[in-house]
Amino acid sequence: MTATGEDHVTARGGPWWWARRRSAVLDVSLAVASALECALEGIPFAGDAGVPVAVGVVFGVLAGSVLLVRRRWPIAVVLVSIAITPAEMGFLMGVVGLYTLAAAELPRRIIGSLAGMSLVGTLIVTFVKTQQDMSRGDLEIGDWFVPFAAITMSLGFTAPPVLLGLYVGARRRLMESLRERADSLERELQLLAERAEERAEWARNEERTRIAREMHDVVAHRVSLMVVHAAALQAVARKDPEKAVKNAALVGDMGRQALTELREMLGVLRSGGDGLREPAASASASASKPASVPLAAVGVAAAAAASRVADDEGPSLAEIEELVGQSAAAGMVVALSVEGVVRSYAPLVEQTAYRVVQEALTNVHKHAAGAKTYVRLAHRVSEIAMQVENEPAEEAASSARLPSGGNGLVGMRERVSALGGVFVSGPTDAGGFRVSAVIPAS
C-alpha cells in the first residue's frame, strides 16, 4: 500500500505552525523584506506626521514584521496592511497578505470583504496622493488622470494577488482531494485483495472437501466389497474351490473398477491443473521450493475439475441396478424397487443420488453384514427420492471387520444439501438403520 497520506503527515518538520522548514525560511525572509521596506517608508511618514524619525522607523519595522504570521493569521496581516495604507506603507505586506488570504481555506465572503476593503483603501489613498501632487504642480496632466491612476493602482495592487491566491488555493485543495481519493482507492484495493484471498482460500477448502468426499465414495464402496469378498474367499477356499475362484474373480473386478475410477478422478485433477505447471526451464528451481500459484488460476482449475467430474466422469442412476447387483454378489440380501416414470436428470443430481445409495450400501456392509436391505427409488414430478433401509443384523453374522472413517453420512448430507435437498438418517424402530434423501430434479 502506498504511503501518500503518511508522507503528507510526516512532512511536518518545521518549527511552530509551519509544516516545513522551507516554509518557515520563506516567511522569515518575506517578513524581513517587509520590515525593511516599511522602515524606509517610515522615514517620510515621520516627517509628514511630525514625529521623530526613529519612531517612524520602529513603527515601520513592527508593522512590516506582521507578515511573519501570514500563514497562521492571514486576516490579521491584511487588516494591518489596510490600516497602514494611509501612511503609504506595506506594499509587499499588502500584496503577500491578499495572496495568502485568497489561498487560505476561508469563506469567500470574508475574502471578498477584506479584498474590497483593501481595494477601497488603496483607491482612496492613491486618489488623494495623486490629487495632492497635481495641486503642488508635481504633475501637469489633465483631471482625468487622477481617477484613472487611482483605479489602476488599486486594481493592480489588489486583483492579481487575489486571483493568484484563489487559483493556488483551488489547486491545492484539488491535489489534496486527489491524494485522499488515491489513498481511499488504495485501501479499497487492499480490501478487495484480502477478500479475493479469502474467497480463494474458501474455494480451495471447498475443493479439498469435494475431492476428499469423492475419493471416499469411490474407494470406500469398492474396497468394502473387496474385503467382504476376500473374507468369503477365505471361508470357502477349501470347502468350495469353484466359489472361491468366483469370489477371487469378483475381488479382481472390484479392484480394477476402483483403480479405473481413481484414475479418472486423478486425470481430471491433473488436466485441471495443467495451467498451473511451471515451464520446464524452471523445473529445477521449483523442486527446491513451492511454486507461487496465482489465486485466480487456482479457482479456475478447481472449478474446471469440479465441472468435469460432475458432468463427464460421474456415475448415473442407470448404474444403480449394477451397484445393487455387486452388493448381492458379495452376499448381501438386497431388494431394489423403483417407483414412478424413469427419466434422466442433471448429471450432478444423478451422481449425487448414486453416491447416496452407494455409501448407504457400504455402511450396511460395514455395520450390518448379513442384514436384509431394501433400496427404493421414487421418480416424482419435481424431485427424486431414495431410501436405503436395512433390517437388524443377525448375531451370528460374520463380520469382515471393516473400519469406519465416520465421514460417510457427513459426505452424503453435504452432497444433498449442496443441491438444495433434504437428507435424513437414523435407526429404525425395528433396530435397523435408514438413510433417506430427496433431491430437487432441477
GROMACS .gro file of C-alpha atoms in nm:
model
  442
    1MET     CA    1   0.000   0.000   0.000
    2THR     CA    2   0.133   0.345  -0.085
    3ALA     CA    3   0.211   0.589   0.191
    4THR     CA    4   0.084   0.902   0.018
    5GLY     CA    5  -0.111   1.022   0.318
    6GLU     CA    6   0.163   0.917   0.558
    7ASP     CA    7   0.423   1.116   0.363
    8HIS     CA    8   0.193   1.416   0.379
    9VAL     CA    9   0.171   1.387   0.757
   10THR     CA   10   0.533   1.308   0.833
   11ALA     CA   11   0.646   1.602   0.619
   12ARG     CA   12   0.558   1.832   0.911
   13GLY     CA   13   0.909   1.905   1.031
   14GLY     CA   14   0.913   2.283   1.063
   15PRO     CA   15   0.904   2.496   1.380
   16TRP     CA   16   0.588   2.632   1.539
   17TRP     CA   17   0.300   2.644   1.292
   18TRP     CA   18   0.500   2.583   0.974
   19ALA     CA   19   0.459   2.246   0.802
   20ARG     CA   20   0.809   2.250   0.651
   21ARG     CA   21   1.132   2.428   0.727
   22ARG     CA   22   1.148   2.586   0.384
   23SER     CA   23   0.807   2.747   0.451
   24ALA     CA   24   0.945   2.899   0.772
   25VAL     CA   25   1.255   3.027   0.587
   26LEU     CA   26   1.036   3.184   0.316
   27ASP     CA   27   0.808   3.359   0.564
   28VAL     CA   28   1.101   3.489   0.770
   29SER     CA   29   1.264   3.624   0.453
   30LEU     CA   30   0.942   3.795   0.345
   31ALA     CA   31   0.894   3.941   0.693
   32VAL     CA   32   1.249   4.080   0.695
   33ALA     CA   33   1.199   4.231   0.348
   34SER     CA   34   0.865   4.379   0.454
   35ALA     CA   35   1.014   4.519   0.774
   36LEU     CA   36   1.296   4.687   0.580
   37GLU     CA   37   1.050   4.829   0.328
   38CYS     CA   38   0.822   4.967   0.599
   39ALA     CA   39   1.122   5.104   0.791
   40LEU     CA   40   1.234   5.300   0.484
   41GLU     CA   41   0.878   5.418   0.421
   42GLY     CA   42   0.855   5.518   0.787
   43ILE     CA   43   1.110   5.798   0.734
   44PRO     CA   44   0.886   6.018   0.512
   45PHE     CA   45   0.588   5.914   0.723
   46ALA     CA   46   0.762   6.052   1.034
   47GLY     CA   47   0.829   6.382   0.854
   48ASP     CA   48   0.464   6.413   0.742
   49ALA     CA   49   0.330   6.315   1.084
   50GLY     CA   50   0.570   6.539   1.276
   51VAL     CA   51   0.720   6.261   1.488
   52PRO     CA   52   1.084   6.161   1.533
   53VAL     CA   53   1.234   5.957   1.252
   54ALA     CA   54   1.324   5.678   1.494
   55VAL     CA   55   0.957   5.643   1.588
   56GLY     CA   56   0.859   5.618   1.223
   57VAL     CA   57   1.129   5.356   1.157
   58VAL     CA   58   1.034   5.144   1.460
   59PHE     CA   59   0.667   5.168   1.366
   60GLY     CA   60   0.752   5.052   1.013
   61VAL     CA   61   0.962   4.759   1.139
   62LEU     CA   62   0.689   4.642   1.373
   63ALA     CA   63   0.417   4.676   1.108
   64GLY     CA   64   0.622   4.501   0.839
   65SER     CA   65   0.715   4.214   1.072
   66VAL     CA   66   0.349   4.114   1.097
   67LEU     CA   67   0.400   3.932   0.766
   68LEU     CA   68   0.576   3.661   0.968
   69VAL     CA   69   0.238   3.522   1.081
   70ARG     CA   70   0.070   3.531   0.739
   71ARG     CA   71   0.007   3.153   0.728
   72ARG     CA   72  -0.143   3.141   1.078
   73TRP     CA   73  -0.342   3.464   1.083
   74PRO     CA   74  -0.385   3.589   0.725
   75ILE     CA   75  -0.681   3.807   0.822
   76ALA     CA   76  -0.470   3.995   1.076
   77VAL     CA   77  -0.198   4.058   0.817
   78VAL     CA   78  -0.449   4.202   0.569
   79LEU     CA   79  -0.610   4.420   0.836
   80VAL     CA   80  -0.269   4.560   0.938
   81SER     CA   81  -0.183   4.629   0.574
   82ILE     CA   82  -0.515   4.812   0.531
   83ALA     CA   83  -0.452   5.010   0.849
   84ILE     CA   84  -0.110   5.136   0.739
   85THR     CA   85  -0.223   5.212   0.383
   86PRO     CA   86  -0.285   5.584   0.464
   87ALA     CA   87   0.078   5.603   0.577
   88GLU     CA   88   0.182   5.477   0.234
   89MET     CA   89   0.347   5.172   0.389
   90GLY     CA   90   0.331   4.796   0.342
   91PHE     CA   91   0.318   4.744  -0.034
   92LEU     CA   92   0.483   4.400  -0.006
   93MET     CA   93   0.282   4.310   0.301
   94GLY     CA   94  -0.044   4.405   0.129
   95VAL     CA   95   0.027   4.202  -0.184
   96VAL     CA   96   0.152   3.891   0.002
   97GLY     CA   97  -0.125   3.921   0.262
   98LEU     CA   98  -0.400   3.930  -0.001
   99TYR     CA   99  -0.244   3.632  -0.181
  100THR     CA  100  -0.225   3.430   0.143
  101LEU     CA  101  -0.581   3.529   0.237
  102ALA     CA  102  -0.719   3.417  -0.101
  103ALA     CA  103  -0.525   3.089  -0.092
  104ALA     CA  104  -0.641   3.004   0.261
  105GLU     CA  105  -0.945   2.788   0.331
  106LEU     CA  106  -1.167   3.073   0.440
  107PRO     CA  107  -1.524   3.162   0.341
  108ARG     CA  108  -1.544   3.354   0.017
  109ARG     CA  109  -1.742   3.634   0.181
  110ILE     CA  110  -1.452   3.707   0.420
  111ILE     CA  111  -1.201   3.705   0.135
  112GLY     CA  112  -1.423   3.930  -0.074
  113SER     CA  113  -1.485   4.174   0.213
  114LEU     CA  114  -1.119   4.215   0.304
  115ALA     CA  115  -1.014   4.238  -0.060
  116GLY     CA  116  -1.279   4.506  -0.112
  117MET     CA  117  -1.159   4.698   0.192
  118SER     CA  118  -0.801   4.685   0.064
  119LEU     CA  119  -0.917   4.795  -0.282
  120VAL     CA  120  -1.111   5.091  -0.141
  121GLY     CA  121  -0.826   5.190   0.091
  122THR     CA  122  -0.571   5.182  -0.189
  123LEU     CA  123  -0.812   5.368  -0.418
  124ILE     CA  124  -0.868   5.648  -0.167
  125VAL     CA  125  -0.502   5.687  -0.072
  126THR     CA  126  -0.391   5.685  -0.437
  127PHE     CA  127  -0.661   5.937  -0.531
  128VAL     CA  128  -0.567   6.176  -0.250
  129LYS     CA  129  -0.193   6.140  -0.312
  130THR     CA  130  -0.229   6.198  -0.687
  131GLN     CA  131  -0.458   6.498  -0.625
  132GLN     CA  132  -0.205   6.649  -0.385
  133ASP     CA  133   0.080   6.602  -0.633
  134MET     CA  134  -0.123   6.773  -0.905
  135SER     CA  135  -0.214   7.055  -0.670
  136ARG     CA  136   0.152   7.114  -0.588
  137GLY     CA  137   0.234   7.114  -0.957
  138ASP     CA  138   0.439   6.797  -0.947
  139LEU     CA  139   0.216   6.650  -1.216
  140GLU     CA  140   0.083   6.859  -1.505
  141ILE     CA  141  -0.177   6.625  -1.656
  142GLY     CA  142  -0.547   6.660  -1.711
  143ASP     CA  143  -0.807   6.599  -1.443
  144TRP     CA  144  -0.888   6.260  -1.594
  145PHE     CA  145  -0.557   6.122  -1.474
  146VAL     CA  146  -0.649   6.131  -1.103
  147PRO     CA  147  -0.934   5.876  -1.112
  148PHE     CA  148  -0.754   5.673  -1.378
  149ALA     CA  149  -0.440   5.646  -1.167
  150ALA     CA  150  -0.640   5.567  -0.851
  151ILE     CA  151  -0.841   5.291  -1.017
  152THR     CA  152  -0.542   5.145  -1.198
  153MET     CA  153  -0.321   5.139  -0.890
  154SER     CA  154  -0.588   4.994  -0.662
  155LEU     CA  155  -0.680   4.721  -0.910
  156GLY     CA  156  -0.313   4.647  -0.985
  157PHE     CA  157  -0.232   4.604  -0.615
  158THR     CA  158  -0.543   4.402  -0.531
  159ALA     CA  159  -0.671   4.191  -0.822
  160PRO     CA  160  -0.354   3.996  -0.924
  161PRO     CA  161  -0.266   3.862  -0.575
  162VAL     CA  162  -0.630   3.776  -0.501
  163LEU     CA  163  -0.678   3.592  -0.831
  164LEU     CA  164  -0.346   3.411  -0.797
  165GLY     CA  165  -0.428   3.312  -0.440
  166LEU     CA  166  -0.769   3.178  -0.542
  167TYR     CA  167  -0.608   2.970  -0.817
  168VAL     CA  168  -0.335   2.831  -0.591
  169GLY     CA  169  -0.585   2.754  -0.314
  170ALA     CA  170  -0.818   2.574  -0.553
  171ARG     CA  171  -0.528   2.376  -0.698
  172ARG     CA  172  -0.403   2.283  -0.351
  173ARG     CA  173  -0.748   2.162  -0.247
  174LEU     CA  174  -0.777   1.966  -0.570
  175MET     CA  175  -0.443   1.796  -0.507
  176GLU     CA  176  -0.544   1.712  -0.151
  177SER     CA  177  -0.871   1.572  -0.278
  178LEU     CA  178  -0.690   1.362  -0.537
  179ARG     CA  179  -0.445   1.242  -0.273
  180GLU     CA  180  -0.727   1.141  -0.041
  181ARG     CA  181  -0.906   0.970  -0.326
  182ALA     CA  182  -0.589   0.781  -0.418
  183ASP     CA  183  -0.544   0.672  -0.056
  184SER     CA  184  -0.907   0.565  -0.041
  185LEU     CA  185  -0.874   0.374  -0.366
  186GLU     CA  186  -0.558   0.207  -0.237
  187ARG     CA  187  -0.739   0.098   0.078
  188GLU     CA  188  -1.031  -0.034  -0.126
  189LEU     CA  189  -0.792  -0.228  -0.349
  190GLN     CA  190  -0.628  -0.376  -0.042
  191LEU     CA  191  -0.967  -0.479   0.096
  192LEU     CA  192  -1.061  -0.630  -0.239
  193ALA     CA  193  -0.733  -0.820  -0.245
  194GLU     CA  194  -0.795  -0.951   0.106
  195ARG     CA  195  -1.147  -1.056   0.012
  196ALA     CA  196  -1.017  -1.223  -0.303
  197GLU     CA  197  -0.766  -1.410  -0.090
  198GLU     CA  198  -1.043  -1.519   0.146
  199ARG     CA  199  -1.263  -1.631  -0.145
  200ALA     CA  200  -0.972  -1.820  -0.299
  201GLU     CA  201  -0.898  -1.989   0.034
  202TRP     CA  202  -1.265  -2.077   0.069
  203ALA     CA  203  -1.263  -2.220  -0.286
  204ARG     CA  204  -0.953  -2.424  -0.209
  205ASN     CA  205  -1.110  -2.562   0.108
  206GLU     CA  206  -1.430  -2.645  -0.077
  207GLU     CA  207  -1.232  -2.820  -0.348
  208ARG     CA  208  -1.035  -3.020  -0.091
  209THR     CA  209  -1.361  -3.123   0.076
  210ARG     CA  210  -1.514  -3.220  -0.258
  211ILE     CA  211  -1.209  -3.425  -0.358
  212ALA     CA  212  -1.198  -3.595  -0.017
  213ARG     CA  213  -1.569  -3.677  -0.041
  214GLU     CA  214  -1.532  -3.812  -0.396
  215MET     CA  215  -1.230  -4.022  -0.303
  216HIS     CA  216  -1.412  -4.159  -0.002
  217ASP     CA  217  -1.717  -4.256  -0.206
  218VAL     CA  218  -1.508  -4.420  -0.478
  219VAL     CA  219  -1.267  -4.607  -0.257
  220ALA     CA  220  -1.484  -4.697   0.041
  221HIS     CA  221  -1.750  -4.885  -0.153
  222ARG     CA  222  -1.516  -5.078  -0.381
  223VAL     CA  223  -1.272  -5.166  -0.107
  224SER     CA  224  -1.554  -5.267   0.127
  225LEU     CA  225  -1.684  -5.512  -0.133
  226MET     CA  226  -1.331  -5.638  -0.189
  227VAL     CA  227  -1.290  -5.703   0.184
  228VAL     CA  228  -1.626  -5.881   0.201
  229HIS     CA  229  -1.537  -6.099  -0.097
  230ALA     CA  230  -1.194  -6.167   0.047
  231ALA     CA  231  -1.350  -6.279   0.375
  232ALA     CA  232  -1.587  -6.510   0.186
  233LEU     CA  233  -1.296  -6.639  -0.021
  234GLN     CA  234  -1.107  -6.725   0.296
  235ALA     CA  235  -1.409  -6.908   0.432
  236VAL     CA  236  -1.479  -7.125   0.125
  237ALA     CA  237  -1.130  -7.165  -0.018
  238ARG     CA  238  -1.104  -7.529   0.087
  239LYS     CA  239  -1.470  -7.626   0.101
  240ASP     CA  240  -1.584  -7.494  -0.235
  241PRO     CA  241  -1.297  -7.420  -0.474
  242GLU     CA  242  -1.533  -7.312  -0.754
  243LYS     CA  243  -1.695  -7.049  -0.534
  244ALA     CA  244  -1.353  -6.941  -0.418
  245VAL     CA  245  -1.246  -6.888  -0.776
  246LYS     CA  246  -1.564  -6.690  -0.841
  247ASN     CA  247  -1.504  -6.472  -0.534
  248ALA     CA  248  -1.143  -6.417  -0.637
  249ALA     CA  249  -1.260  -6.304  -0.979
  250LEU     CA  250  -1.506  -6.063  -0.817
  251VAL     CA  251  -1.230  -5.922  -0.596
  252GLY     CA  252  -1.018  -5.864  -0.905
  253ASP     CA  253  -1.307  -5.692  -1.083
  254MET     CA  254  -1.374  -5.470  -0.783
  255GLY     CA  255  -1.009  -5.372  -0.763
  256ARG     CA  256  -0.992  -5.289  -1.132
  257GLN     CA  257  -1.309  -5.081  -1.110
  258ALA     CA  258  -1.174  -4.892  -0.809
  259LEU     CA  259  -0.845  -4.825  -0.991
  260THR     CA  260  -1.034  -4.711  -1.303
  261GLU     CA  261  -1.242  -4.462  -1.106
  262LEU     CA  262  -0.937  -4.336  -0.921
  263ARG     CA  263  -0.751  -4.286  -1.249
  264GLU     CA  264  -1.046  -4.095  -1.391
  265MET     CA  265  -1.056  -3.864  -1.090
  266LEU     CA  266  -0.680  -3.808  -1.085
  267GLY     CA  267  -0.686  -3.747  -1.459
  268VAL     CA  268  -0.946  -3.474  -1.417
  269LEU     CA  269  -0.745  -3.315  -1.137
  270ARG     CA  270  -0.426  -3.326  -1.344
  271SER     CA  271  -0.595  -3.181  -1.650
  272GLY     CA  272  -0.748  -2.907  -1.432
  273GLY     CA  273  -0.401  -2.815  -1.305
  274ASP     CA  274  -0.216  -2.804  -1.637
  275GLY     CA  275  -0.239  -2.430  -1.643
  276LEU     CA  276  -0.063  -2.413  -1.307
  277ARG     CA  277   0.252  -2.600  -1.405
  278GLU     CA  278   0.575  -2.411  -1.436
  279PRO     CA  279   0.784  -2.404  -1.755
  280ALA     CA  280   1.041  -2.678  -1.799
  281ALA     CA  281   1.322  -2.427  -1.765
  282SER     CA  282   1.225  -2.358  -1.404
  283ALA     CA  283   1.175  -2.723  -1.307
  284SER     CA  284   1.500  -2.742  -1.114
  285ALA     CA  285   1.417  -2.425  -0.921
  286SER     CA  286   1.065  -2.538  -0.844
  287ALA     CA  287   1.197  -2.863  -0.699
  288SER     CA  288   1.359  -2.676  -0.413
  289LYS     CA  289   1.067  -2.453  -0.316
  290PRO     CA  290   0.688  -2.447  -0.366
  291ALA     CA  291   0.558  -2.270  -0.674
  292SER     CA  292   0.369  -1.947  -0.625
  293VAL     CA  293   0.033  -2.009  -0.791
  294PRO     CA  294  -0.198  -1.718  -0.875
  295LEU     CA  295  -0.522  -1.731  -0.682
  296ALA     CA  296  -0.732  -1.682  -0.993
  297ALA     CA  297  -0.564  -1.980  -1.160
  298VAL     CA  298  -0.637  -2.197  -0.858
  299GLY     CA  299  -1.004  -2.100  -0.869
  300VAL     CA  300  -1.030  -2.165  -1.243
  301ALA     CA  301  -0.862  -2.504  -1.216
  302ALA     CA  302  -1.078  -2.607  -0.921
  303ALA     CA  303  -1.396  -2.503  -1.099
  304ALA     CA  304  -1.292  -2.685  -1.416
  305ALA     CA  305  -1.208  -3.004  -1.227
  306ALA     CA  306  -1.536  -2.997  -1.035
  307SER     CA  307  -1.735  -2.935  -1.353
  308ARG     CA  308  -1.574  -3.217  -1.548
  309VAL     CA  309  -1.610  -3.465  -1.265
  310ALA     CA  310  -1.974  -3.374  -1.225
  311ASP     CA  311  -2.062  -3.360  -1.593
  312ASP     CA  312  -1.848  -3.625  -1.760
  313GLU     CA  313  -1.695  -3.868  -1.519
  314GLY     CA  314  -1.962  -3.925  -1.256
  315PRO     CA  315  -2.190  -4.228  -1.230
  316SER     CA  316  -2.561  -4.213  -1.314
  317LEU     CA  317  -2.890  -4.364  -1.196
  318ALA     CA  318  -2.874  -4.616  -1.478
  319GLU     CA  319  -2.593  -4.788  -1.286
  320ILE     CA  320  -2.794  -4.832  -0.965
  321GLU     CA  321  -2.905  -5.181  -1.066
  322GLU     CA  322  -2.544  -5.284  -1.129
  323LEU     CA  323  -2.447  -5.133  -0.793
  324VAL     CA  324  -2.715  -5.336  -0.615
  325GLY     CA  325  -2.604  -5.646  -0.805
  326GLN     CA  326  -2.249  -5.604  -0.681
  327SER     CA  327  -2.370  -5.597  -0.320
  328ALA     CA  328  -2.586  -5.902  -0.385
  329ALA     CA  329  -2.285  -6.083  -0.530
  330ALA     CA  330  -2.098  -6.005  -0.208
  331GLY     CA  331  -2.362  -6.196  -0.010
  332MET     CA  332  -2.599  -5.918   0.085
  333VAL     CA  333  -2.972  -5.985   0.060
  334VAL     CA  334  -3.082  -5.668  -0.115
  335ALA     CA  335  -3.403  -5.575  -0.297
  336LEU     CA  336  -3.440  -5.284  -0.539
  337SER     CA  337  -3.772  -5.116  -0.610
  338VAL     CA  338  -3.834  -4.823  -0.846
  339GLU     CA  339  -4.148  -4.607  -0.846
  340GLY     CA  340  -4.262  -4.351  -1.098
  341VAL     CA  341  -4.160  -4.287  -1.456
  342VAL     CA  342  -3.787  -4.337  -1.504
  343ARG     CA  343  -3.626  -4.034  -1.669
  344SER     CA  344  -3.291  -3.862  -1.687
  345TYR     CA  345  -3.180  -3.578  -1.459
  346ALA     CA  346  -2.896  -3.333  -1.447
  347PRO     CA  347  -2.558  -3.513  -1.424
  348LEU     CA  348  -2.486  -3.374  -1.078
  349VAL     CA  349  -2.829  -3.486  -0.949
  350GLU     CA  350  -2.780  -3.839  -1.082
  351GLN     CA  351  -2.427  -3.856  -0.946
  352THR     CA  352  -2.543  -3.743  -0.601
  353ALA     CA  353  -2.828  -3.994  -0.594
  354TYR     CA  354  -2.592  -4.272  -0.697
  355ARG     CA  355  -2.336  -4.178  -0.431
  356VAL     CA  356  -2.602  -4.171  -0.158
  357VAL     CA  357  -2.716  -4.525  -0.242
  358GLN     CA  358  -2.356  -4.640  -0.279
  359GLU     CA  359  -2.247  -4.504   0.057
  360ALA     CA  360  -2.559  -4.639   0.230
  361LEU     CA  361  -2.486  -4.990   0.094
  362THR     CA  362  -2.124  -4.953   0.204
  363ASN     CA  363  -2.240  -4.873   0.556
  364VAL     CA  364  -2.458  -5.184   0.555
  365HIS     CA  365  -2.153  -5.394   0.460
  366LYS     CA  366  -1.957  -5.233   0.742
  367HIS     CA  367  -2.208  -5.230   1.026
  368ALA     CA  368  -2.485  -5.479   0.942
  369ALA     CA  369  -2.328  -5.765   0.748
  370GLY     CA  370  -2.592  -6.023   0.655
  371ALA     CA  371  -2.889  -5.792   0.717
  372LYS     CA  372  -3.159  -5.776   0.455
  373THR     CA  373  -3.158  -5.440   0.277
  374TYR     CA  374  -3.418  -5.252   0.076
  375VAL     CA  375  -3.326  -4.991  -0.183
  376ARG     CA  376  -3.613  -4.772  -0.302
  377LEU     CA  377  -3.611  -4.506  -0.574
  378ALA     CA  378  -3.907  -4.276  -0.641
  379HIS     CA  379  -3.923  -4.057  -0.952
  380ARG     CA  380  -4.157  -3.769  -0.873
  381VAL     CA  381  -4.268  -3.463  -1.067
  382SER     CA  382  -4.004  -3.219  -0.942
  383GLU     CA  383  -3.774  -3.436  -0.734
  384ILE     CA  384  -3.618  -3.775  -0.692
  385ALA     CA  385  -3.630  -3.961  -0.360
  386MET     CA  386  -3.417  -4.253  -0.246
  387GLN     CA  387  -3.414  -4.467   0.063
  388VAL     CA  388  -3.184  -4.744   0.181
  389GLU     CA  389  -3.308  -4.936   0.483
  390ASN     CA  390  -3.162  -5.248   0.642
  391GLU     CA  391  -3.308  -5.484   0.897
  392PRO     CA  392  -3.125  -5.563   1.220
  393ALA     CA  393  -2.809  -5.768   1.170
  394GLU     CA  394  -2.812  -6.125   1.298
  395GLU     CA  395  -2.596  -6.202   1.596
  396ALA     CA  396  -2.421  -6.491   1.420
  397ALA     CA  397  -2.348  -6.295   1.104
  398SER     CA  398  -1.984  -6.293   1.019
  399SER     CA  399  -1.810  -5.961   1.021
  400ALA     CA  400  -1.543  -5.858   0.779
  401ARG     CA  401  -1.421  -5.612   1.042
  402LEU     CA  402  -1.433  -5.313   0.811
  403PRO     CA  403  -1.302  -4.987   0.960
  404SER     CA  404  -1.524  -4.681   0.968
  405GLY     CA  405  -1.391  -4.337   0.895
  406GLY     CA  406  -1.704  -4.158   1.018
  407ASN     CA  407  -1.727  -3.943   0.704
  408GLY     CA  408  -1.991  -4.130   0.503
  409LEU     CA  409  -2.304  -3.972   0.649
  410VAL     CA  410  -2.139  -3.630   0.662
  411GLY     CA  411  -2.043  -3.653   0.295
  412MET     CA  412  -2.393  -3.763   0.193
  413ARG     CA  413  -2.550  -3.476   0.384
  414GLU     CA  414  -2.311  -3.226   0.225
  415ARG     CA  415  -2.384  -3.357  -0.125
  416VAL     CA  416  -2.761  -3.344  -0.084
  417SER     CA  417  -2.763  -3.006   0.093
  418ALA     CA  418  -2.546  -2.853  -0.180
  419LEU     CA  419  -2.827  -2.927  -0.428
  420GLY     CA  420  -3.099  -2.788  -0.203
  421GLY     CA  421  -3.224  -3.132  -0.098
  422VAL     CA  422  -3.313  -3.294   0.234
  423PHE     CA  423  -3.113  -3.574   0.396
  424VAL     CA  424  -3.226  -3.779   0.696
  425SER     CA  425  -3.057  -4.079   0.857
  426GLY     CA  426  -3.104  -4.271   1.177
  427PRO     CA  427  -3.206  -4.603   1.338
  428THR     CA  428  -3.548  -4.755   1.275
  429ASP     CA  429  -3.795  -4.875   1.537
  430ALA     CA  430  -3.717  -5.237   1.440
  431GLY     CA  431  -3.349  -5.194   1.523
  432GLY     CA  432  -3.218  -5.140   1.171
  433PHE     CA  433  -3.094  -4.824   1.003
  434ARG     CA  434  -3.246  -4.599   0.737
  435VAL     CA  435  -3.094  -4.343   0.504
  436SER     CA  436  -3.337  -4.116   0.314
  437ALA     CA  437  -3.273  -3.830   0.073
  438VAL     CA  438  -3.486  -3.608  -0.151
  439ILE     CA  439  -3.315  -3.408  -0.426
  440PRO     CA  440  -3.483  -3.145  -0.650
  441ALA     CA  441  -3.495  -3.253  -1.013
  442SER     CA  442  -3.352  -2.923  -1.141
   0.00000   0.00000   0.00000
